[in-house]
Structures are given as C-alpha cells and as structure tokens.
Amino acid sequence: MSHHPYVKAELAAFIRIAGNLLLALAKGIVGWLANSSALIADALHTASYGIRNLAALVRLQEDRPRGGSKRRKASRAWIVGAAAILLVAGIELGWSTVSKLQQGSYLPVQWFALPMAMLSIILKGIAGRSRNGGERKELRSMQSNKWDHKLSYAGSLMALIGSAGAWGSGWLQLPLIGILDPLAAIAITLLVLRSGYRMLYDARPAAGDQALEQEDVEELIRTAQRVKGVIAVDDLKAYEQGHFVLVELQVSVNPQISVSEGNDIARLVKHHLMKRFMHIADVLVNVQPYDGGYPYRNAMEHDLENRTLLH
C-alpha cells in the first residue's frame, strides 16, 4: 500500500514561499523609500529563501506519478536560471554599495526603516519557534535548515543595526556611524551570494535523489520497528528534497491479520515517523506478510499449505 499525497509538504512550501516573497517585497519598498541599502540587501536575502523554497517545491512535485525525465530537466534548468539571476543581483548590489562607500555618497536613512527591520526580526523569530516547537527529534542531515534560518535572522539583525546607525548619524549629527548601513548591506550581500550558490549546488543532477546518511537511515528504521505490529523493516529509503525529507519503507507484519489491520499499521508507522522527525514531509509505507516461520506458523498451518484443493 502506497500513498502519494504530498499535500502537507506542498502546503508548507506555499506558505513559506508566500511569506518570504511578501516580506521581501515590503522590505524592498521600505528600504528604497528610506534610502537603506542594508534593508534592500536584506529584502533580496529574504527573497532568496522564497526562491529556494519554490525550487524545493518543484523538486518535490517531480516525485509525483506525472513527473518524468523531461520535467526534471526543465525544472532543473529553471532552478539554475533563478540561481544565476540571484547571484547577478547580489553581485550588482554589492558592487554598487562598495562604489557608494568609495565615493562617500550614501544618504541618511529615514526612521521608518527601523520598524520594518524590527518587524522582520519578530516574524522570523516566530517562524523559528514554530519550526522548533515541541520535543521532536530532528535528523542530523537537516540541521542545515536550522543554520539557514539563523543566517536569515542574522541578516535582518544586521539590517536593523545598519539602518539604525545610519539614521542615528543624521539625528545625532555623527556622520561617521552612517557607514554602518552600507557595511551591513555588503555583509548581507555575501549571504545572498551564499544562498545563490546553495541553489546551484542543490540543482546538481543528483540533488533530487540525495540520500540521507546511513546513521539517519538506521535511526528511522529503529523508530519504525518500535511501532506495534511491525515485525521487521525490510527496506527503507529516505531522500532529501530541498527543505523536506521523503521516506519510503517496506515493513513485514503478521500474515494472519486482515488487510484493514495492515492498513492501520501502515498509518501508525507514518504517523510515528512524521511526529518524531519534524522535517519529514511524507512517508510511503508498503506492507507485506512476514514469512519467517515461528511464531506465526505451526504444524497445522504447515499441513494446510501442503494440501491440494482436492483435499
């Protein structure tokens, strides 16, 4: 029995995409109106995460039955193109900021850049708590997602410090601290370039089937084996799809139970894995009867197997 809904993973991806892109648009507009290069750079950095989530969603949809090699090649080309645009935009922003620093032509930042930067920090803090809530154990291979969130949070914090310094330079009549905004913009631009590189790295031909480390697979197997009704886990494959993990496994159950009971065990396995490992997007469970002899076979069953229909 195998299910391919992916609904939960796709919904989460759509929410992240919309949230990141809307926040990036708001920060970009406010940064432009407030003359804050740091806030504009942070907007580009936030947009990069929205694009990466969109790329992850595209790779996730490749595993649907309607996917194919041509679809994978087209989606990979789209991801490479988006990453290239992101890298070019980051380089252009960084170069223009360095030029402003050399010329000393940067303008004082307006006060309304500060509330926007603080709002960004608050929203990312809330998102971080929602991802890390509870006592769920995470796979070690997914720690990079937590690191990405920390870098995103750090980018908004640098934008706040930079814009606050540049605003204070005009308010306090201290031109020297006005340099904080372009310096913060340059630092955030490096994060944008890193994000573009990560997109290119994830778009490599093997990215769609990037297997987890053996230690993580063994932990998944141990967790599935603890589910009541599972006699053995015969096979388990786990793949990273961007920010998500897809798991497909085959379990053996008592051959004397009904099909309905086998379905119940499959649902329990899926529920148990997705509850404990918060980054698992979907679990596909195949159930087969256990064929190991004792304790599910006895002499009477053996005799029945040796009889023919004529008996």
PDB file of C-alpha atoms in Angstrom:
ATOM      1  CA  MET A   1       0.000   0.000   0.000  1.00  0.00           C
ATOM      2  CA  SER A   2       1.448   3.324  -1.026  1.00  0.00           C
ATOM      3  CA  HIS A   3       0.142   6.860  -0.921  1.00  0.00           C
ATOM      4  CA  HIS A   4       1.476   9.903  -2.784  1.00  0.00           C
ATOM      5  CA  PRO A   5      -0.463  12.900  -1.429  1.00  0.00           C
ATOM      6  CA  TYR A   6       2.403  15.308  -0.625  1.00  0.00           C
ATOM      7  CA  VAL A   7      -0.346  17.748   0.341  1.00  0.00           C
ATOM      8  CA  LYS A   8       1.127  18.667   3.709  1.00  0.00           C
ATOM      9  CA  ALA A   9       4.593  19.310   2.298  1.00  0.00           C
ATOM     10  CA  GLU A  10       3.275  21.370  -0.601  1.00  0.00           C
ATOM     11  CA  LEU A  11       1.059  23.475   1.674  1.00  0.00           C
ATOM     12  CA  ALA A  12       4.007  24.209   3.962  1.00  0.00           C
ATOM     13  CA  ALA A  13       6.111  25.143   0.939  1.00  0.00           C
ATOM     14  CA  PHE A  14       3.440  27.501  -0.431  1.00  0.00           C
ATOM     15  CA  ILE A  15       3.143  29.237   2.953  1.00  0.00           C
ATOM     16  CA  ARG A  16       6.914  29.732   3.176  1.00  0.00           C
ATOM     17  CA  ILE A  17       7.135  30.952  -0.408  1.00  0.00           C
ATOM     18  CA  ALA A  18       4.318  33.487   0.003  1.00  0.00           C
ATOM     19  CA  GLY A  19       5.580  34.654   3.399  1.00  0.00           C
ATOM     20  CA  ASN A  20       9.168  35.165   2.258  1.00  0.00           C
ATOM     21  CA  LEU A  21       8.279  36.896  -1.004  1.00  0.00           C
ATOM     22  CA  LEU A  22       5.711  39.229   0.587  1.00  0.00           C
ATOM     23  CA  LEU A  23       8.136  40.135   3.365  1.00  0.00           C
ATOM     24  CA  ALA A  24      10.897  40.699   0.795  1.00  0.00           C
ATOM     25  CA  LEU A  25       8.634  42.984  -1.248  1.00  0.00           C
ATOM     26  CA  ALA A  26       7.707  45.028   1.829  1.00  0.00           C
ATOM     27  CA  LYS A  27      11.340  45.375   2.918  1.00  0.00           C
ATOM     28  CA  GLY A  28      12.443  46.285  -0.595  1.00  0.00           C
ATOM     29  CA  ILE A  29       9.871  49.080  -0.916  1.00  0.00           C
ATOM     30  CA  VAL A  30      10.563  50.471   2.553  1.00  0.00           C
ATOM     31  CA  GLY A  31      14.318  50.186   2.053  1.00  0.00           C
ATOM     32  CA  TRP A  32      14.143  52.090  -1.228  1.00  0.00           C
ATOM     33  CA  LEU A  33      11.960  54.854   0.243  1.00  0.00           C
ATOM     34  CA  ALA A  34      14.126  55.073   3.373  1.00  0.00           C
ATOM     35  CA  ASN A  35      17.484  55.080   1.496  1.00  0.00           C
ATOM     36  CA  SER A  36      18.594  51.957   3.379  1.00  0.00           C
ATOM     37  CA  SER A  37      20.950  49.780   1.360  1.00  0.00           C
ATOM     38  CA  ALA A  38      21.039  47.259   4.220  1.00  0.00           C
ATOM     39  CA  LEU A  39      17.265  46.822   4.172  1.00  0.00           C
ATOM     40  CA  ILE A  40      17.284  46.416   0.381  1.00  0.00           C
ATOM     41  CA  ALA A  41      20.001  43.769   0.680  1.00  0.00           C
ATOM     42  CA  ASP A  42      18.002  42.021   3.404  1.00  0.00           C
ATOM     43  CA  ALA A  43      14.961  42.071   1.106  1.00  0.00           C
ATOM     44  CA  LEU A  44      17.000  40.310  -1.569  1.00  0.00           C
ATOM     45  CA  HIS A  45      18.247  37.824   1.030  1.00  0.00           C
ATOM     46  CA  THR A  46      14.680  37.064   2.148  1.00  0.00           C
ATOM     47  CA  ALA A  47      13.575  36.708  -1.478  1.00  0.00           C
ATOM     48  CA  SER A  48      16.369  34.189  -1.999  1.00  0.00           C
ATOM     49  CA  TYR A  49      14.803  31.926   0.630  1.00  0.00           C
ATOM     50  CA  GLY A  50      11.438  32.251  -1.078  1.00  0.00           C
ATOM     51  CA  ILE A  51      13.047  31.220  -4.377  1.00  0.00           C
ATOM     52  CA  ARG A  52      14.827  28.305  -2.689  1.00  0.00           C
ATOM     53  CA  ASN A  53      11.539  27.139  -1.165  1.00  0.00           C
ATOM     54  CA  LEU A  54       9.945  27.374  -4.604  1.00  0.00           C
ATOM     55  CA  ALA A  55      12.783  25.276  -6.028  1.00  0.00           C
ATOM     56  CA  ALA A  56      12.253  22.736  -3.249  1.00  0.00           C
ATOM     57  CA  LEU A  57       8.549  22.592  -4.115  1.00  0.00           C
ATOM     58  CA  VAL A  58       9.370  21.985  -7.783  1.00  0.00           C
ATOM     59  CA  ARG A  59      11.678  19.117  -6.844  1.00  0.00           C
ATOM     60  CA  LEU A  60       9.027  17.727  -4.511  1.00  0.00           C
ATOM     61  CA  GLN A  61       6.454  17.668  -7.309  1.00  0.00           C
ATOM     62  CA  GLU A  62       8.894  15.747  -9.509  1.00  0.00           C
ATOM     63  CA  ASP A  63       8.171  12.660  -7.406  1.00  0.00           C
ATOM     64  CA  ARG A  64       4.510  12.660  -8.410  1.00  0.00           C
ATOM     65  CA  PRO A  65       3.476   9.987 -10.900  1.00  0.00           C
ATOM     66  CA  ARG A  66       3.080  12.593 -13.630  1.00  0.00           C
ATOM     67  CA  GLY A  67       6.769  13.553 -13.323  1.00  0.00           C
ATOM     68  CA  GLY A  68       9.334  12.454 -15.849  1.00  0.00           C
ATOM     69  CA  SER A  69      12.883  12.988 -17.056  1.00  0.00           C
ATOM     70  CA  LYS A  70      11.890  15.911 -19.297  1.00  0.00           C
ATOM     71  CA  ARG A  71      10.065  17.542 -16.395  1.00  0.00           C
ATOM     72  CA  ARG A  72      13.117  17.095 -14.154  1.00  0.00           C
ATOM     73  CA  LYS A  73      15.434  18.644 -16.751  1.00  0.00           C
ATOM     74  CA  ALA A  74      13.083  21.600 -17.243  1.00  0.00           C
ATOM     75  CA  SER A  75      12.727  22.227 -13.511  1.00  0.00           C
ATOM     76  CA  ARG A  76      16.489  21.933 -13.002  1.00  0.00           C
ATOM     77  CA  ALA A  77      17.064  24.481 -15.775  1.00  0.00           C
ATOM     78  CA  TRP A  78      14.583  26.828 -14.115  1.00  0.00           C
ATOM     79  CA  ILE A  79      16.357  26.484 -10.761  1.00  0.00           C
ATOM     80  CA  VAL A  80      19.766  27.159 -12.338  1.00  0.00           C
ATOM     81  CA  GLY A  81      18.354  30.237 -14.079  1.00  0.00           C
ATOM     82  CA  ALA A  82      16.823  31.579 -10.869  1.00  0.00           C
ATOM     83  CA  ALA A  83      20.084  30.996  -9.004  1.00  0.00           C
ATOM     84  CA  ALA A  84      22.027  32.820 -11.731  1.00  0.00           C
ATOM     85  CA  ILE A  85      19.688  35.830 -11.522  1.00  0.00           C
ATOM     86  CA  LEU A  86      20.043  35.827  -7.748  1.00  0.00           C
ATOM     87  CA  LEU A  87      23.836  35.762  -7.971  1.00  0.00           C
ATOM     88  CA  VAL A  88      23.910  38.559 -10.548  1.00  0.00           C
ATOM     89  CA  ALA A  89      21.568  40.691  -8.428  1.00  0.00           C
ATOM     90  CA  GLY A  90      23.705  40.083  -5.348  1.00  0.00           C
ATOM     91  CA  ILE A  91      26.917  40.983  -7.168  1.00  0.00           C
ATOM     92  CA  GLU A  92      25.343  44.118  -8.634  1.00  0.00           C
ATOM     93  CA  LEU A  93      24.014  45.238  -5.257  1.00  0.00           C
ATOM     94  CA  GLY A  94      27.322  44.579  -3.555  1.00  0.00           C
ATOM     95  CA  TRP A  95      29.293  46.414  -6.239  1.00  0.00           C
ATOM     96  CA  SER A  96      27.020  49.472  -6.144  1.00  0.00           C
ATOM     97  CA  THR A  97      27.260  49.580  -2.347  1.00  0.00           C
ATOM     98  CA  VAL A  98      31.059  49.415  -2.463  1.00  0.00           C
ATOM     99  CA  SER A  99      31.055  52.238  -5.020  1.00  0.00           C
ATOM    100  CA  LYS A 100      28.919  54.374  -2.725  1.00  0.00           C
ATOM    101  CA  LEU A 101      31.332  53.703   0.111  1.00  0.00           C
ATOM    102  CA  GLN A 102      34.290  54.749  -2.005  1.00  0.00           C
ATOM    103  CA  GLN A 103      32.556  57.915  -3.133  1.00  0.00           C
ATOM    104  CA  GLY A 104      31.039  58.671   0.270  1.00  0.00           C
ATOM    105  CA  SER A 105      27.706  59.385  -1.431  1.00  0.00           C
ATOM    106  CA  TYR A 106      25.365  57.393   0.801  1.00  0.00           C
ATOM    107  CA  LEU A 107      22.337  59.218   2.177  1.00  0.00           C
ATOM    108  CA  PRO A 108      20.974  59.257   5.759  1.00  0.00           C
ATOM    109  CA  VAL A 109      18.402  56.545   6.397  1.00  0.00           C
ATOM    110  CA  GLN A 110      14.836  57.552   7.233  1.00  0.00           C
ATOM    111  CA  TRP A 111      13.344  56.461  10.561  1.00  0.00           C
ATOM    112  CA  PHE A 112      10.646  54.161   9.123  1.00  0.00           C
ATOM    113  CA  ALA A 113      13.321  51.675   8.009  1.00  0.00           C
ATOM    114  CA  LEU A 114      13.782  50.678  11.662  1.00  0.00           C
ATOM    115  CA  PRO A 115      10.218  49.388  12.322  1.00  0.00           C
ATOM    116  CA  MET A 116      10.386  47.341   9.116  1.00  0.00           C
ATOM    117  CA  ALA A 117      13.675  45.729  10.167  1.00  0.00           C
ATOM    118  CA  MET A 118      12.312  45.032  13.654  1.00  0.00           C
ATOM    119  CA  LEU A 119       9.129  43.526  12.199  1.00  0.00           C
ATOM    120  CA  SER A 120      11.256  41.214  10.063  1.00  0.00           C
ATOM    121  CA  ILE A 121      13.182  40.026  13.115  1.00  0.00           C
ATOM    122  CA  ILE A 122       9.961  39.396  15.043  1.00  0.00           C
ATOM    123  CA  LEU A 123       8.372  37.415  12.205  1.00  0.00           C
ATOM    124  CA  LYS A 124      11.470  35.276  11.727  1.00  0.00           C
ATOM    125  CA  GLY A 125      11.665  34.661  15.454  1.00  0.00           C
ATOM    126  CA  ILE A 126       8.059  33.442  15.454  1.00  0.00           C
ATOM    127  CA  ALA A 127       8.771  31.213  12.447  1.00  0.00           C
ATOM    128  CA  GLY A 128      11.810  29.771  14.204  1.00  0.00           C
ATOM    129  CA  ARG A 129       9.822  28.872  17.317  1.00  0.00           C
ATOM    130  CA  SER A 130       7.075  27.209  15.270  1.00  0.00           C
ATOM    131  CA  ARG A 131       9.642  25.029  13.486  1.00  0.00           C
ATOM    132  CA  ASN A 132      11.477  24.064  16.647  1.00  0.00           C
ATOM    133  CA  GLY A 133       8.451  23.681  18.891  1.00  0.00           C
ATOM    134  CA  GLY A 134       7.915  20.515  20.882  1.00  0.00           C
ATOM    135  CA  GLU A 135      10.435  17.848  21.676  1.00  0.00           C
ATOM    136  CA  ARG A 136      10.660  16.251  18.274  1.00  0.00           C
ATOM    137  CA  LYS A 137      13.995  14.751  17.323  1.00  0.00           C
ATOM    138  CA  GLU A 138      15.435  16.073  14.067  1.00  0.00           C
ATOM    139  CA  LEU A 139      17.651  14.271  11.594  1.00  0.00           C
ATOM    140  CA  ARG A 140      21.244  15.418  11.704  1.00  0.00           C
ATOM    141  CA  SER A 141      21.238  15.888   7.952  1.00  0.00           C
ATOM    142  CA  MET A 142      18.531  18.549   8.266  1.00  0.00           C
ATOM    143  CA  GLN A 143      20.497  20.751  10.653  1.00  0.00           C
ATOM    144  CA  SER A 144      21.483  22.879   7.656  1.00  0.00           C
ATOM    145  CA  ASN A 145      17.889  24.179   7.546  1.00  0.00           C
ATOM    146  CA  LYS A 146      18.224  25.463  11.099  1.00  0.00           C
ATOM    147  CA  TRP A 147      21.530  27.068  10.138  1.00  0.00           C
ATOM    148  CA  ASP A 148      19.860  28.763   7.156  1.00  0.00           C
ATOM    149  CA  HIS A 149      17.203  30.172   9.472  1.00  0.00           C
ATOM    150  CA  LYS A 150      19.872  31.548  11.782  1.00  0.00           C
ATOM    151  CA  LEU A 151      21.605  33.246   8.856  1.00  0.00           C
ATOM    152  CA  SER A 152      18.301  34.715   7.712  1.00  0.00           C
ATOM    153  CA  TYR A 153      17.709  36.023  11.225  1.00  0.00           C
ATOM    154  CA  ALA A 154      21.265  37.409  11.317  1.00  0.00           C
ATOM    155  CA  GLY A 155      20.694  39.229   8.014  1.00  0.00           C
ATOM    156  CA  SER A 156      17.658  41.052   9.405  1.00  0.00           C
ATOM    157  CA  LEU A 157      19.561  41.867  12.593  1.00  0.00           C
ATOM    158  CA  MET A 158      22.420  43.376  10.580  1.00  0.00           C
ATOM    159  CA  ALA A 159      19.886  45.379   8.555  1.00  0.00           C
ATOM    160  CA  LEU A 160      18.429  46.756  11.784  1.00  0.00           C
ATOM    161  CA  ILE A 161      21.841  47.700  13.163  1.00  0.00           C
ATOM    162  CA  GLY A 162      22.947  49.265   9.880  1.00  0.00           C
ATOM    163  CA  SER A 163      19.790  51.270   9.296  1.00  0.00           C
ATOM    164  CA  ALA A 164      19.682  52.363  12.948  1.00  0.00           C
ATOM    165  CA  GLY A 165      23.292  53.563  12.745  1.00  0.00           C
ATOM    166  CA  ALA A 166      22.684  55.467   9.515  1.00  0.00           C
ATOM    167  CA  TRP A 167      19.525  57.042  10.910  1.00  0.00           C
ATOM    168  CA  GLY A 168      21.329  57.980  14.109  1.00  0.00           C
ATOM    169  CA  SER A 169      24.107  59.621  12.127  1.00  0.00           C
ATOM    170  CA  GLY A 170      21.706  62.307  10.945  1.00  0.00           C
ATOM    171  CA  TRP A 171      19.804  62.580  14.214  1.00  0.00           C
ATOM    172  CA  LEU A 172      22.911  62.729  16.404  1.00  0.00           C
ATOM    173  CA  GLN A 173      24.980  64.672  13.871  1.00  0.00           C
ATOM    174  CA  LEU A 174      27.598  61.869  13.748  1.00  0.00           C
ATOM    175  CA  PRO A 175      28.345  61.231  10.064  1.00  0.00           C
ATOM    176  CA  LEU A 176      30.879  58.547  10.916  1.00  0.00           C
ATOM    177  CA  ILE A 177      28.308  55.975  12.063  1.00  0.00           C
ATOM    178  CA  GLY A 178      26.387  56.469   8.823  1.00  0.00           C
ATOM    179  CA  ILE A 179      28.784  53.965   7.285  1.00  0.00           C
ATOM    180  CA  LEU A 180      27.059  51.159   9.209  1.00  0.00           C
ATOM    181  CA  ASP A 181      24.240  50.872   6.661  1.00  0.00           C
ATOM    182  CA  PRO A 182      26.415  50.217   3.567  1.00  0.00           C
ATOM    183  CA  LEU A 183      28.701  47.951   5.590  1.00  0.00           C
ATOM    184  CA  ALA A 184      25.700  45.912   6.706  1.00  0.00           C
ATOM    185  CA  ALA A 185      24.490  45.816   3.085  1.00  0.00           C
ATOM    186  CA  ILE A 186      27.822  44.348   1.962  1.00  0.00           C
ATOM    187  CA  ALA A 187      27.703  41.700   4.702  1.00  0.00           C
ATOM    188  CA  ILE A 188      24.138  40.737   3.803  1.00  0.00           C
ATOM    189  CA  THR A 189      25.087  40.594   0.117  1.00  0.00           C
ATOM    190  CA  LEU A 190      27.578  37.858   0.985  1.00  0.00           C
ATOM    191  CA  LEU A 191      24.682  35.896   2.489  1.00  0.00           C
ATOM    192  CA  VAL A 192      22.728  36.422  -0.744  1.00  0.00           C
ATOM    193  CA  LEU A 193      25.630  35.030  -2.771  1.00  0.00           C
ATOM    194  CA  ARG A 194      25.801  32.059  -0.416  1.00  0.00           C
ATOM    195  CA  SER A 195      22.094  31.409  -0.930  1.00  0.00           C
ATOM    196  CA  GLY A 196      22.507  31.556  -4.719  1.00  0.00           C
ATOM    197  CA  TYR A 197      25.391  29.109  -4.527  1.00  0.00           C
ATOM    198  CA  ARG A 198      23.278  26.740  -2.421  1.00  0.00           C
ATOM    199  CA  MET A 199      20.606  26.787  -5.107  1.00  0.00           C
ATOM    200  CA  LEU A 200      23.151  25.857  -7.759  1.00  0.00           C
ATOM    201  CA  TYR A 201      24.522  23.126  -5.524  1.00  0.00           C
ATOM    202  CA  ASP A 202      21.054  21.691  -4.890  1.00  0.00           C
ATOM    203  CA  ALA A 203      20.281  21.762  -8.615  1.00  0.00           C
ATOM    204  CA  ARG A 204      23.082  19.338  -9.461  1.00  0.00           C
ATOM    205  CA  PRO A 205      21.828  16.163 -11.212  1.00  0.00           C
ATOM    206  CA  ALA A 206      21.913  14.056  -8.044  1.00  0.00           C
ATOM    207  CA  ALA A 207      20.099  16.597  -5.896  1.00  0.00           C
ATOM    208  CA  GLY A 208      16.654  15.071  -6.478  1.00  0.00           C
ATOM    209  CA  ASP A 209      17.831  11.759  -5.078  1.00  0.00           C
ATOM    210  CA  GLN A 210      20.214  12.882  -2.358  1.00  0.00           C
ATOM    211  CA  ALA A 211      20.170  10.004   0.095  1.00  0.00           C
ATOM    212  CA  LEU A 212      20.462  10.601   3.805  1.00  0.00           C
ATOM    213  CA  GLU A 213      23.448   9.470   5.802  1.00  0.00           C
ATOM    214  CA  GLN A 214      23.464   5.864   6.939  1.00  0.00           C
ATOM    215  CA  GLU A 215      23.191   6.873  10.602  1.00  0.00           C
ATOM    216  CA  ASP A 216      19.976   8.767   9.885  1.00  0.00           C
ATOM    217  CA  VAL A 217      18.505   5.833   7.955  1.00  0.00           C
ATOM    218  CA  GLU A 218      19.290   3.479  10.845  1.00  0.00           C
ATOM    219  CA  GLU A 219      17.547   5.840  13.257  1.00  0.00           C
ATOM    220  CA  LEU A 220      14.459   5.849  11.025  1.00  0.00           C
ATOM    221  CA  ILE A 221      14.480   2.048  10.929  1.00  0.00           C
ATOM    222  CA  ARG A 222      14.732   1.779  14.713  1.00  0.00           C
ATOM    223  CA  THR A 223      11.833   4.196  15.102  1.00  0.00           C
ATOM    224  CA  ALA A 224       9.632   2.260  12.647  1.00  0.00           C
ATOM    225  CA  GLN A 225      10.443  -1.066  14.312  1.00  0.00           C
ATOM    226  CA  ARG A 226       9.116   0.232  17.633  1.00  0.00           C
ATOM    227  CA  VAL A 227       5.618   0.598  16.168  1.00  0.00           C
ATOM    228  CA  LYS A 228       3.280  -2.093  17.477  1.00  0.00           C
ATOM    229  CA  GLY A 229       2.528  -4.661  14.783  1.00  0.00           C
ATOM    230  CA  VAL A 230       5.736  -4.199  12.809  1.00  0.00           C
ATOM    231  CA  ILE A 231       7.778  -7.405  12.825  1.00  0.00           C
ATOM    232  CA  ALA A 232      10.613  -6.187  10.593  1.00  0.00           C
ATOM    233  CA  VAL A 233      11.596  -3.289   8.367  1.00  0.00           C
ATOM    234  CA  ASP A 234      12.744  -4.971   5.170  1.00  0.00           C
ATOM    235  CA  ASP A 235      13.745  -1.873   3.233  1.00  0.00           C
ATOM    236  CA  LEU A 236      13.891   1.885   3.828  1.00  0.00           C
ATOM    237  CA  LYS A 237      14.871   4.694   1.503  1.00  0.00           C
ATOM    238  CA  ALA A 238      14.991   8.346   2.561  1.00  0.00           C
ATOM    239  CA  TYR A 239      15.741  11.267   0.282  1.00  0.00           C
ATOM    240  CA  GLU A 240      16.177  14.981   0.811  1.00  0.00           C
ATOM    241  CA  GLN A 241      14.005  17.187  -1.387  1.00  0.00           C
ATOM    242  CA  GLY A 242      15.236  20.675  -0.636  1.00  0.00           C
ATOM    243  CA  HIS A 243      13.849  21.501   2.805  1.00  0.00           C
ATOM    244  CA  PHE A 244      11.931  18.243   3.049  1.00  0.00           C
ATOM    245  CA  VAL A 245      12.654  14.545   3.575  1.00  0.00           C
ATOM    246  CA  LEU A 246      10.695  11.825   1.810  1.00  0.00           C
ATOM    247  CA  VAL A 247      10.726   8.314   3.265  1.00  0.00           C
ATOM    248  CA  GLU A 248       9.661   5.065   1.599  1.00  0.00           C
ATOM    249  CA  LEU A 249       9.825   1.833   3.531  1.00  0.00           C
ATOM    250  CA  GLN A 250       8.634  -1.751   3.434  1.00  0.00           C
ATOM    251  CA  VAL A 251       7.519  -3.453   6.626  1.00  0.00           C
ATOM    252  CA  SER A 252       6.535  -7.032   7.423  1.00  0.00           C
ATOM    253  CA  VAL A 253       3.500  -7.792   9.576  1.00  0.00           C
ATOM    254  CA  ASN A 254       1.722 -10.856  10.920  1.00  0.00           C
ATOM    255  CA  PRO A 255       0.362 -12.761   7.874  1.00  0.00           C
ATOM    256  CA  GLN A 256      -2.716 -13.775   9.885  1.00  0.00           C
ATOM    257  CA  ILE A 257      -4.081 -10.219  10.245  1.00  0.00           C
ATOM    258  CA  SER A 258      -6.585  -8.645   7.879  1.00  0.00           C
ATOM    259  CA  VAL A 259      -5.844  -6.115   5.159  1.00  0.00           C
ATOM    260  CA  SER A 260      -7.583  -3.446   7.242  1.00  0.00           C
ATOM    261  CA  GLU A 261      -5.286  -4.164  10.171  1.00  0.00           C
ATOM    262  CA  GLY A 262      -2.292  -3.943   7.849  1.00  0.00           C
ATOM    263  CA  ASN A 263      -3.510  -0.535   6.700  1.00  0.00           C
ATOM    264  CA  ASP A 264      -3.799   0.563  10.329  1.00  0.00           C
ATOM    265  CA  ILE A 265      -0.193  -0.481  10.995  1.00  0.00           C
ATOM    266  CA  ALA A 266       0.968   1.457   7.925  1.00  0.00           C
ATOM    267  CA  ARG A 267      -0.830   4.574   9.162  1.00  0.00           C
ATOM    268  CA  LEU A 268       0.745   4.150  12.607  1.00  0.00           C
ATOM    269  CA  VAL A 269       4.224   3.877  11.089  1.00  0.00           C
ATOM    270  CA  LYS A 270       3.684   7.020   9.037  1.00  0.00           C
ATOM    271  CA  HIS A 271       2.235   8.944  11.979  1.00  0.00           C
ATOM    272  CA  HIS A 272       5.031   7.864  14.314  1.00  0.00           C
ATOM    273  CA  LEU A 273       7.813   8.865  11.911  1.00  0.00           C
ATOM    274  CA  MET A 274       6.298  12.235  10.978  1.00  0.00           C
ATOM    275  CA  LYS A 275       5.595  13.056  14.618  1.00  0.00           C
ATOM    276  CA  ARG A 276       9.129  12.329  15.784  1.00  0.00           C
ATOM    277  CA  PHE A 277      11.038  13.743  12.787  1.00  0.00           C
ATOM    278  CA  MET A 278       9.561  17.163  12.099  1.00  0.00           C
ATOM    279  CA  HIS A 279      11.263  17.648   8.705  1.00  0.00           C
ATOM    280  CA  ILE A 280       9.749  14.523   7.127  1.00  0.00           C
ATOM    281  CA  ALA A 281       7.269  15.664   4.503  1.00  0.00           C
ATOM    282  CA  ASP A 282       5.735  12.308   3.656  1.00  0.00           C
ATOM    283  CA  VAL A 283       6.120   8.600   4.420  1.00  0.00           C
ATOM    284  CA  LEU A 284       5.181   5.922   1.899  1.00  0.00           C
ATOM    285  CA  VAL A 285       4.626   2.554   3.603  1.00  0.00           C
ATOM    286  CA  ASN A 286       4.427  -0.780   1.792  1.00  0.00           C
ATOM    287  CA  VAL A 287       3.122  -3.668   3.908  1.00  0.00           C
ATOM    288  CA  GLN A 288       3.804  -7.329   3.203  1.00  0.00           C
ATOM    289  CA  PRO A 289       3.167 -10.527   5.201  1.00  0.00           C
ATOM    290  CA  TYR A 290       6.037 -11.768   7.307  1.00  0.00           C
ATOM    291  CA  ASP A 291       7.475 -15.087   6.120  1.00  0.00           C
ATOM    292  CA  GLY A 292       9.796 -16.102   8.901  1.00  0.00           C
ATOM    293  CA  GLY A 293       8.213 -19.224  10.312  1.00  0.00           C
ATOM    294  CA  TYR A 294       7.842 -19.195  14.092  1.00  0.00           C
ATOM    295  CA  PRO A 295       5.886 -17.768  15.856  1.00  0.00           C
ATOM    296  CA  TYR A 296       3.274 -17.303  13.141  1.00  0.00           C
ATOM    297  CA  ARG A 297       3.324 -20.782  11.703  1.00  0.00           C
ATOM    298  CA  ASN A 298       2.620 -24.078  13.362  1.00  0.00           C
ATOM    299  CA  ALA A 299       2.368 -27.680  12.320  1.00  0.00           C
ATOM    300  CA  MET A 300      -1.311 -27.394  11.430  1.00  0.00           C
ATOM    301  CA  GLU A 301      -0.687 -24.444   9.121  1.00  0.00           C
ATOM    302  CA  HIS A 302       2.179 -26.360   7.543  1.00  0.00           C
ATOM    303  CA  ASP A 303      -0.147 -29.272   6.808  1.00  0.00           C
ATOM    304  CA  LEU A 304      -2.705 -26.923   5.311  1.00  0.00           C
ATOM    305  CA  GLU A 305      -0.120 -25.489   2.987  1.00  0.00           C
ATOM    306  CA  ASN A 306       0.778 -28.997   1.735  1.00  0.00           C
ATOM    307  CA  ARG A 307      -2.822 -29.872   0.901  1.00  0.00           C
ATOM    308  CA  THR A 308      -4.268 -29.521  -2.549  1.00  0.00           C
ATOM    309  CA  LEU A 309      -7.714 -28.266  -3.490  1.00  0.00           C
ATOM    310  CA  LEU A 310      -8.931 -31.848  -3.870  1.00  0.00           C
ATOM    311  CA  HIS A 311      -8.423 -32.494  -0.175  1.00  0.00           C
TER     312      HIS A 311
END
